[in-house]
């Protein structure tokens, strides 16, 4: 099966600009996650969707970050305006079943964002 | 979710078994142990998970102690492509993956 697709692979912007990332999960996966991974650290969950509804966005900086998953398939993550500390790799993951059922998450290769 | 402790780094020889330890002394009875790895410039890759019993798949084996306070991931025949950061995660719900610093494993020829 095809894996989780993300684009773009790399993005360079200046601070205070806006940026958007796109994710296409594995076909049939109802649950979708966005993670932020700062250099040298493990990924940190930003938001989780179940179909097109938000399950957990407690770690999402809502003053500048937004995410949507229209029609319960593709998802976009937006940052507006970007700050220097947002430089990171943004990872998308998907899983087949709702939480608690022991299904693993499958990750894309991420978008590396650099803020100048 | 329970915390985990892993060594920051370890080396192993190509073709030999790699044994990666993980301590999770505060694990509760219904928390799973998950292992993921992350090869440079790629997203994390699921390896294996278990609750109480030992588990084996095509990638690795997971040995969980009887008291469940620690576990070991075994890569039976390490190759250069197994060089990666390995994360041991204990979680009640599979969506709450809290990644620590992991163990950087370097496989040497």
GROMACS .gro file of N, CA and C in nm, chain A residues 33-106:
model
  222
   33UNK      N    1  -0.265   1.240   1.232
   33UNK     CA    2  -0.191   1.315   1.334
   33UNK      C    3  -0.091   1.409   1.266
   34UNK      N    4  -0.068   1.523   1.331
   34UNK     CA    5   0.042   1.611   1.294
   34UNK      C    6   0.136   1.621   1.413
   35UNK      N    7   0.266   1.608   1.385
   35UNK     CA    8   0.370   1.618   1.486
   35UNK      C    9   0.469   1.727   1.446
   36UNK      N   10   0.533   1.785   1.546
   36UNK     CA   11   0.644   1.877   1.525
   36UNK      C   12   0.770   1.814   1.582
   37UNK      N   13   0.877   1.811   1.504
   37UNK     CA   14   1.003   1.756   1.554
   37UNK      C   15   1.114   1.859   1.539
   38UNK      N   16   1.155   1.914   1.653
   38UNK     CA   17   1.265   2.008   1.657
   38UNK      C   18   1.396   1.929   1.654
   39UNK      N   19   1.497   1.985   1.591
   39UNK     CA   20   1.625   1.918   1.573
   39UNK      C   21   1.679   1.863   1.706
   40UNK      N   22   1.710   1.734   1.707
   40UNK     CA   23   1.768   1.672   1.825
   40UNK      C   24   1.666   1.620   1.925
   41UNK      N   25   1.538   1.639   1.896
   41UNK     CA   26   1.432   1.594   1.988
   41UNK      C   27   1.342   1.492   1.918
   42UNK      N   28   1.263   1.422   1.999
   42UNK     CA   29   1.163   1.334   1.942
   42UNK      C   30   1.042   1.412   1.895
   43UNK      N   31   0.959   1.353   1.810
   43UNK     CA   32   0.839   1.422   1.762
   43UNK      C   33   0.742   1.454   1.877
   44UNK      N   34   0.672   1.566   1.863
   44UNK     CA   35   0.571   1.607   1.962
   44UNK      C   36   0.438   1.622   1.891
   45UNK      N   37   0.335   1.557   1.947
   45UNK     CA   38   0.203   1.562   1.886
   45UNK      C   39   0.145   1.703   1.892
   46UNK      N   40   0.097   1.752   1.777
   46UNK     CA   41   0.029   1.882   1.773
   46UNK      C   42  -0.122   1.866   1.773
   47UNK      N   43  -0.173   1.776   1.688
   47UNK     CA   44  -0.316   1.761   1.672
   47UNK      C   45  -0.348   1.623   1.618
   48UNK      N   46  -0.465   1.572   1.660
   48UNK     CA   47  -0.514   1.443   1.612
   48UNK      C   48  -0.657   1.460   1.560
   49UNK      N   49  -0.682   1.402   1.441
   49UNK     CA   50  -0.815   1.400   1.381
   49UNK      C   51  -0.868   1.256   1.380
   50UNK      N   52  -0.996   1.242   1.404
   50UNK     CA   53  -1.065   1.117   1.380
   50UNK      C   54  -1.168   1.148   1.272
   51UNK      N   55  -1.148   1.093   1.151
   51UNK     CA   56  -1.223   1.135   1.033
   51UNK      C   57  -1.202   1.285   1.015
   52UNK      N   58  -1.305   1.368   1.014
   52UNK     CA   59  -1.281   1.511   0.996
   52UNK      C   60  -1.299   1.590   1.124
   53UNK      N   61  -1.307   1.521   1.237
   53UNK     CA   62  -1.322   1.588   1.365
   53UNK      C   63  -1.194   1.587   1.446
   54UNK      N   64  -1.173   1.695   1.523
   54UNK     CA   65  -1.055   1.706   1.607
   54UNK      C   66  -1.076   1.628   1.737
   55UNK      N   67  -0.981   1.539   1.769
   55UNK     CA   68  -0.988   1.461   1.893
   55UNK      C   69  -0.903   1.526   2.001
   56UNK      N   70  -0.784   1.574   1.961
   56UNK     CA   71  -0.691   1.632   2.060
   56UNK      C   72  -0.609   1.739   1.991
   57UNK      N   73  -0.623   1.862   2.037
   57UNK     CA   74  -0.537   1.971   1.988
   57UNK      C   75  -0.478   2.048   2.104
   58UNK      N   76  -0.459   1.981   2.215
   58UNK     CA   77  -0.414   2.048   2.337
   58UNK      C   78  -0.273   2.104   2.325
   59UNK      N   79  -0.190   2.050   2.237
   59UNK     CA   80  -0.053   2.096   2.221
   59UNK      C   81  -0.036   2.188   2.099
   60UNK      N   82  -0.144   2.223   2.034
   60UNK     CA   83  -0.135   2.309   1.915
   60UNK      C   84  -0.138   2.456   1.957
   61UNK      N   85  -0.036   2.533   1.919
   61UNK     CA   86  -0.037   2.679   1.951
   61UNK      C   87  -0.140   2.750   1.864
   62UNK      N   88  -0.258   2.762   1.917
   62UNK     CA   89  -0.373   2.803   1.834
   62UNK      C   90  -0.370   2.950   1.793
   63UNK      N   91  -0.281   3.028   1.854
   63UNK     CA   92  -0.273   3.167   1.812
   63UNK      C   93  -0.207   3.180   1.675
   64UNK      N   94  -0.132   3.076   1.634
   64UNK     CA   95  -0.063   3.087   1.504
   64UNK      C   96  -0.076   2.963   1.418
   65UNK      N   97  -0.109   2.850   1.479
   65UNK     CA   98  -0.121   2.724   1.406
   65UNK      C   99  -0.270   2.691   1.386
   66UNK      N  100  -0.301   2.638   1.267
   66UNK     CA  101  -0.434   2.586   1.242
   66UNK      C  102  -0.423   2.462   1.155
   67UNK      N  103  -0.521   2.374   1.167
   67UNK     CA  104  -0.521   2.253   1.086
   67UNK      C  105  -0.664   2.217   1.052
   68UNK      N  106  -0.680   2.156   0.937
   68UNK     CA  107  -0.812   2.111   0.898
   68UNK      C  108  -0.800   1.981   0.821
   69UNK      N  109  -0.908   1.907   0.823
   69UNK     CA  110  -0.914   1.780   0.750
   69UNK      C  111  -1.052   1.770   0.687
   70UNK      N  112  -1.068   1.842   0.578
   70UNK     CA  113  -1.195   1.844   0.508
   70UNK      C  114  -1.221   1.707   0.446
   71UNK      N  115  -1.345   1.662   0.451
   71UNK     CA  116  -1.389   1.536   0.392
   71UNK      C  117  -1.322   1.414   0.455
   72UNK      N  118  -1.250   1.434   0.565
   72UNK     CA  119  -1.194   1.320   0.638
   72UNK      C  120  -1.083   1.247   0.569
   73UNK      N  121  -1.017   1.311   0.470
   73UNK     CA  122  -0.906   1.242   0.401
   73UNK      C  123  -0.780   1.328   0.415
   74UNK      N  124  -0.754   1.416   0.315
   74UNK     CA  125  -0.635   1.501   0.319
   74UNK      C  126  -0.644   1.600   0.435
   75UNK      N  127  -0.525   1.649   0.473
   75UNK     CA  128  -0.521   1.748   0.579
   75UNK      C  129  -0.417   1.855   0.546
   76UNK      N  130  -0.439   1.975   0.595
   76UNK     CA  131  -0.341   2.082   0.584
   76UNK      C  132  -0.313   2.140   0.722
   77UNK      N  133  -0.189   2.176   0.744
   77UNK     CA  134  -0.144   2.243   0.865
   77UNK      C  135  -0.088   2.378   0.823
   78UNK      N  136  -0.134   2.484   0.889
   78UNK     CA  137  -0.091   2.618   0.853
   78UNK      C  138  -0.027   2.689   0.972
   79UNK      N  139   0.072   2.770   0.942
   79UNK     CA  140   0.134   2.855   1.044
   79UNK      C  141   0.126   2.998   0.993
   80UNK      N  142   0.068   3.086   1.078
   80UNK     CA  143   0.054   3.226   1.037
   80UNK      C  144   0.039   3.315   1.160
   81UNK      N  145   0.134   3.402   1.189
   81UNK     CA  146   0.263   3.420   1.124
   81UNK      C  147   0.370   3.328   1.184
   82UNK      N  148   0.470   3.296   1.105
   82UNK     CA  149   0.575   3.206   1.153
   82UNK      C  150   0.674   3.280   1.242
   83UNK      N  151   0.725   3.207   1.343
   83UNK     CA  152   0.829   3.259   1.430
   83UNK      C  153   0.955   3.174   1.411
   84UNK      N  154   1.068   3.228   1.455
   84UNK     CA  155   1.195   3.156   1.439
   84UNK      C  156   1.189   3.018   1.505
   85UNK      N  157   1.120   3.010   1.620
   85UNK     CA  158   1.117   2.883   1.693
   85UNK      C  159   1.029   2.777   1.626
   86UNK      N  160   0.964   2.813   1.516
   86UNK     CA  161   0.883   2.715   1.442
   86UNK      C  162   0.968   2.633   1.346
   87UNK      N  163   1.095   2.664   1.335
   87UNK     CA  164   1.185   2.585   1.251
   87UNK      C  165   1.189   2.442   1.304
   88UNK      N  166   1.148   2.348   1.220
   88UNK     CA  167   1.134   2.210   1.264
   88UNK      C  168   1.094   2.124   1.144
   89UNK      N  169   1.084   1.994   1.168
   89UNK     CA  170   1.024   1.904   1.070
   89UNK      C  171   0.881   1.877   1.115
   90UNK      N  172   0.787   1.891   1.022
   90UNK     CA  173   0.646   1.867   1.052
   90UNK      C  174   0.607   1.734   0.989
   91UNK      N  175   0.570   1.641   1.076
   91UNK     CA  176   0.541   1.504   1.036
   91UNK      C  177   0.391   1.479   1.041
   92UNK      N  178   0.343   1.408   0.943
   92UNK     CA  179   0.205   1.362   0.940
   92UNK      C  180   0.205   1.210   0.957
   93UNK      N  181   0.109   1.159   1.031
   93UNK     CA  182   0.096   1.015   1.051
   93UNK      C  183  -0.052   0.977   1.041
   94UNK      N  184  -0.077   0.851   1.011
   94UNK     CA  185  -0.216   0.803   1.009
   94UNK      C  186  -0.221   0.662   1.067
   95UNK      N  187  -0.338   0.625   1.115
   95UNK     CA  188  -0.358   0.489   1.165
   95UNK      C  189  -0.497   0.442   1.128
   96UNK      N  190  -0.514   0.309   1.130
   96UNK     CA  191  -0.635   0.249   1.076
   96UNK      C  192  -0.754   0.266   1.169
   97UNK      N  193  -0.729   0.254   1.300
   97UNK     CA  194  -0.843   0.244   1.390
   97UNK      C  195  -0.840   0.354   1.494
   98UNK      N  196  -0.944   0.371   1.566
   98UNK     CA  197  -0.944   0.471   1.674
   98UNK      C  198  -0.846   0.436   1.783
   99UNK      N  199  -0.815   0.528   1.871
   99UNK     CA  200  -0.720   0.503   1.979
   99UNK      C  201  -0.762   0.385   2.065
  100UNK      N  202  -0.662   0.318   2.118
  100UNK     CA  203  -0.687   0.210   2.213
  100UNK      C  204  -0.698   0.074   2.149
  101UNK      N  205  -0.692   0.065   2.018
  101UNK     CA  206  -0.707  -0.064   1.953
  101UNK      C  207  -0.575  -0.126   1.914
  102UNK      N  208  -0.464  -0.064   1.953
  102UNK     CA  209  -0.333  -0.125   1.928
  102UNK      C  210  -0.284  -0.114   1.787
  103UNK      N  211  -0.346  -0.031   1.705
  103UNK     CA  212  -0.299  -0.016   1.568
  103UNK      C  213  -0.184   0.086   1.562
  104UNK      N  214  -0.075   0.054   1.493
  104UNK     CA  215   0.039   0.146   1.490
  104UNK      C  216   0.012   0.266   1.402
  105UNK      N  217   0.090   0.370   1.425
  105UNK     CA  218   0.085   0.488   1.340
  105UNK      C  219   0.189   0.474   1.230
  106UNK      N  220   0.152   0.521   1.110
  106UNK     CA  221   0.242   0.519   0.995
  106UNK      C  222   0.274   0.664   0.960
   0.00000   0.00000   0.00000
